[in-house]
mmCIF file of C-alpha atoms and ligand atoms in Angstrom:
data_model
loop_
_atom_site.group_PDB
_atom_site.id
_atom_site.type_symbol
_atom_site.label_atom_id
_atom_site.label_comp_id
_atom_site.label_asym_id
_atom_site.label_seq_id
_atom_site.Cartn_x
_atom_site.Cartn_y
_atom_site.Cartn_z
ATOM 1 C CA MET A 25 -99.794 113.626 38.169
ATOM 2 C CA THR A 26 -98.197 111.476 35.800
ATOM 3 C CA THR A 27 -100.210 110.972 32.617
ATOM 4 C CA THR A 28 -98.945 109.309 29.796
ATOM 5 C CA PHE A 29 -100.291 109.460 26.331
ATOM 6 C CA GLU A 30 -101.422 106.080 26.472
ATOM 7 C CA SER A 31 -103.962 106.668 29.760
ATOM 8 C CA ALA A 32 -104.534 110.031 28.498
ATOM 9 C CA ALA A 33 -105.814 108.511 24.968
ATOM 10 C CA LYS A 34 -108.027 106.017 26.704
ATOM 11 C CA ASN A 35 -109.751 108.569 29.484
ATOM 12 C CA ILE A 36 -110.460 110.989 26.500
ATOM 13 C CA ILE A 37 -112.069 107.843 24.318
ATOM 14 C CA GLY A 38 -113.933 107.234 27.668
ATOM 15 C CA ALA A 39 -115.198 110.674 27.778
ATOM 16 C CA GLY A 40 -116.343 110.730 24.228
ATOM 17 C CA ASN A 41 -118.524 107.641 24.904
ATOM 18 C CA ARG A 42 -119.947 109.306 28.108
ATOM 19 C CA LEU A 43 -120.789 112.504 26.437
ATOM 20 C CA ASP A 44 -121.962 111.284 23.413
ATOM 21 C CA THR A 45 -123.858 108.985 24.987
ATOM 22 C CA LEU A 46 -125.277 112.249 26.650
ATOM 23 C CA GLY A 47 -126.382 113.870 23.399
ATOM 24 C CA LEU A 48 -123.486 116.312 23.926
ATOM 25 C CA ALA A 49 -121.274 115.760 21.449
ATOM 26 C CA PRO A 50 -123.459 116.167 17.983
ATOM 27 C CA ALA A 51 -121.662 115.502 14.561
ATOM 28 C CA THR A 52 -118.162 116.024 14.910
ATOM 29 C CA ALA A 53 -118.859 118.601 17.732
ATOM 30 C CA GLY A 54 -116.535 119.375 20.848
ATOM 31 C CA ASN A 55 -113.057 118.665 21.650
ATOM 32 C CA TYR A 56 -111.118 116.940 24.642
ATOM 33 C CA SER A 57 -107.820 117.007 25.926
ATOM 34 C CA MET A 58 -105.550 116.109 28.995
ATOM 35 C CA ARG A 59 -102.163 117.606 30.056
ATOM 36 C CA LEU A 60 -99.640 114.882 30.051
ATOM 37 C CA ALA A 61 -96.425 114.452 32.609
ATOM 38 C CA ASP A 62 -93.944 116.385 30.422
ATOM 39 C CA GLY A 63 -96.352 119.347 29.912
ATOM 40 C CA SER A 64 -97.169 118.591 26.305
ATOM 41 C CA ILE A 65 -101.279 118.158 25.662
ATOM 42 C CA ALA A 66 -102.949 115.264 24.595
ATOM 43 C CA ILE A 67 -105.986 116.215 22.323
ATOM 44 C CA THR A 68 -108.527 115.325 19.864
ATOM 45 C CA VAL A 69 -107.693 115.767 16.292
ATOM 46 C CA SER A 70 -110.008 118.184 14.150
ATOM 47 C CA GLY A 71 -113.121 116.698 12.722
ATOM 48 C CA ALA A 72 -113.404 113.243 14.542
ATOM 49 C CA HIS A 73 -116.537 112.249 15.922
ATOM 50 C CA LYS A 74 -116.478 112.134 19.583
ATOM 51 C CA GLY A 75 -118.573 109.296 20.047
ATOM 52 C CA LEU A 76 -116.678 106.776 17.777
ATOM 53 C CA LEU A 77 -113.002 108.166 18.970
ATOM 54 C CA GLU A 78 -109.672 105.619 18.344
ATOM 55 C CA LYS A 79 -106.553 106.212 19.649
ATOM 56 C CA LYS A 80 -105.504 107.477 15.702
ATOM 57 C CA ASP A 81 -107.808 110.072 16.682
ATOM 58 C CA ILE A 82 -105.401 111.789 19.246
ATOM 59 C CA MET A 83 -102.535 113.598 18.915
ATOM 60 C CA ARG A 84 -99.864 115.483 21.277
ATOM 61 C CA VAL A 85 -99.720 119.491 21.003
ATOM 62 C CA ASP A 86 -97.046 121.558 22.869
ATOM 63 C CA ALA A 87 -98.016 123.773 25.740
ATOM 64 C CA SER A 88 -98.841 126.616 23.065
ATOM 65 C CA GLY A 89 -100.787 124.444 20.977
ATOM 66 C CA GLN A 90 -98.203 123.572 18.164
ATOM 67 C CA PRO A 91 -98.829 120.097 16.669
ATOM 68 C CA LEU A 92 -95.771 117.467 17.723
ATOM 69 C CA GLU A 93 -97.188 115.204 14.892
ATOM 70 C CA ASP A 94 -98.042 115.297 11.627
ATOM 71 C CA LYS A 95 -102.094 115.570 12.249
ATOM 72 C CA LYS A 96 -104.370 118.741 12.605
ATOM 73 C CA PRO A 97 -105.591 119.662 16.009
ATOM 74 C CA SER A 98 -108.879 120.497 16.966
ATOM 75 C CA ALA A 99 -109.315 124.414 15.704
ATOM 76 C CA GLU A 100 -110.274 125.193 19.341
ATOM 77 C CA THR A 101 -106.654 124.018 20.552
ATOM 78 C CA LEU A 102 -105.696 127.335 21.667
ATOM 79 C CA LEU A 103 -108.726 127.845 24.433
ATOM 80 C CA HIS A 104 -107.135 124.667 26.138
ATOM 81 C CA THR A 105 -103.825 125.813 26.223
ATOM 82 C CA VAL A 106 -105.113 129.366 27.900
ATOM 83 C CA LEU A 107 -106.908 126.770 30.283
ATOM 84 C CA TYR A 108 -104.139 124.902 31.085
ATOM 85 C CA GLU A 109 -101.937 128.158 31.724
ATOM 86 C CA GLN A 110 -104.404 129.820 33.972
ATOM 87 C CA TYR A 111 -105.384 126.600 35.841
ATOM 88 C CA PRO A 112 -102.464 124.838 36.978
ATOM 89 C CA GLU A 113 -104.059 122.014 38.817
ATOM 90 C CA ALA A 114 -106.629 121.177 35.810
ATOM 91 C CA ASN A 115 -105.191 118.186 33.958
ATOM 92 C CA ALA A 116 -108.593 117.310 31.475
ATOM 93 C CA ILE A 117 -110.763 119.965 29.344
ATOM 94 C CA LEU A 118 -113.867 118.837 28.029
ATOM 95 C CA HIS A 119 -115.848 120.824 25.466
ATOM 96 C CA SER A 120 -119.570 119.761 24.910
ATOM 97 C CA HIS A 121 -122.277 121.290 22.630
ATOM 98 C CA SER A 122 -126.185 121.232 23.684
ATOM 99 C CA VAL A 123 -129.790 122.526 22.578
ATOM 100 C CA PRO A 124 -130.220 124.221 25.813
ATOM 101 C CA LEU A 125 -126.547 126.073 26.094
ATOM 102 C CA VAL A 126 -127.259 127.458 22.373
ATOM 103 C CA VAL A 127 -130.799 128.447 23.083
ATOM 104 C CA LEU A 128 -130.502 129.774 26.315
ATOM 105 C CA THR A 129 -127.223 131.399 25.853
ATOM 106 C CA ASN A 130 -128.984 132.856 22.673
ATOM 107 C CA TYR A 131 -132.143 133.911 24.907
ATOM 108 C CA HIS A 132 -129.908 135.936 27.131
ATOM 109 C CA SER A 133 -128.204 137.934 24.202
ATOM 110 C CA ARG A 134 -126.307 140.557 26.438
ATOM 111 C CA GLU A 135 -125.271 138.583 29.399
ATOM 112 C CA LYS A 136 -121.630 138.094 30.340
ATOM 113 C CA PHE A 137 -122.543 135.672 32.787
ATOM 114 C CA TYR A 138 -124.930 133.129 33.409
ATOM 115 C CA HIS A 139 -126.264 132.787 36.845
ATOM 116 C CA LEU A 140 -127.429 129.456 38.503
ATOM 117 C CA GLU A 141 -128.695 129.480 41.673
ATOM 118 C CA GLY A 142 -130.403 127.184 44.359
ATOM 119 C CA TYR A 143 -129.666 123.721 42.653
ATOM 120 C CA GLU A 144 -128.138 120.681 44.324
ATOM 121 C CA LEU A 145 -126.194 119.782 41.703
ATOM 122 C CA LEU A 146 -124.084 123.189 41.985
ATOM 123 C CA LYS A 147 -122.308 120.609 44.682
ATOM 124 C CA VAL A 148 -120.567 119.151 42.100
ATOM 125 C CA PHE A 149 -118.437 122.643 41.470
ATOM 126 C CA PRO A 150 -114.684 122.511 43.193
ATOM 127 C CA GLY A 151 -115.080 123.870 46.739
ATOM 128 C CA ILE A 152 -119.052 124.253 46.917
ATOM 129 C CA LYS A 153 -120.605 122.520 49.485
ATOM 130 C CA THR A 154 -124.377 123.315 49.468
ATOM 131 C CA HIS A 155 -127.193 124.085 47.082
ATOM 132 C CA ASP A 156 -127.759 127.845 48.494
ATOM 133 C CA VAL A 157 -125.570 129.150 46.627
ATOM 134 C CA ARG A 158 -125.109 131.267 43.275
ATOM 135 C CA VAL A 159 -122.199 129.989 40.854
ATOM 136 C CA SER A 160 -121.720 133.069 37.890
ATOM 137 C CA VAL A 161 -120.422 130.933 34.773
ATOM 138 C CA PRO A 162 -118.645 133.635 32.338
ATOM 139 C CA VAL A 163 -120.271 133.758 29.065
ATOM 140 C CA PHE A 164 -118.270 134.611 25.579
ATOM 141 C CA ASP A 165 -119.720 135.744 22.453
ATOM 142 C CA ASN A 166 -119.011 133.259 19.670
ATOM 143 C CA THR A 167 -116.177 133.774 17.036
ATOM 144 C CA GLN A 168 -113.908 132.285 14.698
ATOM 145 C CA ASP A 169 -110.823 134.072 15.971
ATOM 146 C CA MET A 170 -109.196 131.842 18.470
ATOM 147 C CA GLU A 171 -106.659 134.522 19.387
ATOM 148 C CA ASP A 172 -109.125 136.791 20.214
ATOM 149 C CA LEU A 173 -111.350 134.574 22.132
ATOM 150 C CA GLY A 174 -108.540 133.089 24.167
ATOM 151 C CA GLU A 175 -107.100 136.615 24.878
ATOM 152 C CA GLN A 176 -111.203 137.364 26.296
ATOM 153 C CA VAL A 177 -111.130 134.015 28.338
ATOM 154 C CA ARG A 178 -107.539 135.053 29.825
ATOM 155 C CA ALA A 179 -108.856 138.470 30.926
ATOM 156 C CA VAL A 180 -111.988 136.946 32.418
ATOM 157 C CA LEU A 181 -110.523 133.805 34.109
ATOM 158 C CA LYS A 182 -107.435 135.443 35.780
ATOM 159 C CA ASP A 183 -109.604 136.736 38.362
ATOM 160 C CA ARG A 184 -111.302 133.811 38.925
ATOM 161 C CA PRO A 185 -109.294 131.135 40.307
ATOM 162 C CA ALA A 186 -111.906 128.818 41.572
ATOM 163 C CA SER A 187 -113.824 128.850 38.385
ATOM 164 C CA SER A 188 -113.983 125.089 36.283
ATOM 165 C CA ALA A 189 -116.518 126.172 33.158
ATOM 166 C CA PHE A 190 -117.197 128.828 30.765
ATOM 167 C CA MET A 191 -119.842 129.211 27.786
ATOM 168 C CA ILE A 192 -119.853 130.122 24.586
ATOM 169 C CA ARG A 193 -122.733 131.966 23.136
ATOM 170 C CA ALA A 194 -124.683 129.387 20.361
ATOM 171 C CA HIS A 195 -122.001 127.460 20.607
ATOM 172 C CA GLY A 196 -120.959 125.442 23.660
ATOM 173 C CA LEU A 197 -119.031 125.028 27.195
ATOM 174 C CA TYR A 198 -116.016 124.420 28.313
ATOM 175 C CA GLY A 199 -115.491 122.128 31.855
ATOM 176 C CA TRP A 200 -111.760 121.168 33.056
ATOM 177 C CA GLY A 201 -110.644 119.448 36.460
ATOM 178 C CA ARG A 202 -107.752 117.819 38.068
ATOM 179 C CA THR A 203 -108.934 114.483 36.183
ATOM 180 C CA MET A 204 -110.867 113.572 33.508
ATOM 181 C CA ASN A 205 -113.681 112.513 35.799
ATOM 182 C CA GLU A 206 -113.827 115.635 37.451
ATOM 183 C CA ALA A 207 -114.009 117.607 34.306
ATOM 184 C CA ALA A 208 -116.516 115.177 32.981
ATOM 185 C CA GLN A 209 -119.021 115.770 36.293
ATOM 186 C CA VAL A 210 -118.631 119.498 35.937
ATOM 187 C CA VAL A 211 -119.983 119.515 32.347
ATOM 188 C CA GLU A 212 -122.608 116.986 32.682
ATOM 189 C CA ALA A 213 -124.008 118.981 35.899
ATOM 190 C CA LEU A 214 -123.688 122.592 34.092
ATOM 191 C CA GLU A 215 -125.374 120.459 30.927
ATOM 192 C CA VAL A 216 -128.210 119.126 33.105
ATOM 193 C CA LEU A 217 -128.778 122.602 34.687
ATOM 194 C CA LEU A 218 -128.811 124.329 31.397
ATOM 195 C CA SER A 219 -132.111 121.801 30.870
ATOM 196 C CA CYS A 220 -133.444 122.699 34.063
ATOM 197 C CA GLU A 221 -133.246 126.411 33.337
ATOM 198 C CA LEU A 222 -134.735 125.523 29.789
ATOM 199 C CA GLU A 223 -137.767 123.522 31.061
ATOM 200 C CA THR A 224 -138.634 126.455 33.667
ATOM 201 C CA LEU A 225 -138.439 128.742 31.051
ATOM 202 C CA LYS A 226 -140.778 127.068 29.002
ATOM 203 C CA LEU A 227 -143.230 126.655 31.750
ATOM 204 C CA LYS A 228 -142.990 130.465 32.592
ATOM 205 C CA LYS A 229 -143.561 131.341 29.127
ATOM 206 C CA ARG A 230 -147.047 129.399 28.922
HETATM 207 ZN ZN1 ZN B 5 -116.818 124.075 19.954
#
């Protein structure tokens, strides 16, 4: 992987357009990054609308999340650095926000995993070749303490080398992949499956 800042910025801007079009980047929510060839990270700055990103809204931080230029990185930068550390093959990370995720993780307020089973779209996840499978996505309680959340994520994901996503309750989800396209597919698929889950729950409640 020989990603330059230029190509990473282009990919991040493209991902912002893609997720915004799908309604997965409301207001200034979400943050996106790519690992660069020198081990540093290109990441969105704090507060930018992800559907309207320009190159100036993307900056470099080092592998521990320290800014390498005079800008303020996303408040959740630490989670990106934890994921790049745990998943050496990952080169792109996307964080989306959606109504189904917020509603469902609140509804299942004590669950530490969200289980998805029997869906064709699960084949989007790396290594999965059939719908006849159960995928368990870790769910963490929301907090503004990124150090603490980073530790929890590290502890749960260290035994899950094949994972490509986790959720934060009442907040959003993180998806990652070897390329930006892979990360976007994980996020899109998971968000569609959560929409299916929510619609199903509504029908059952009638
Ligand atoms: Zn967030």
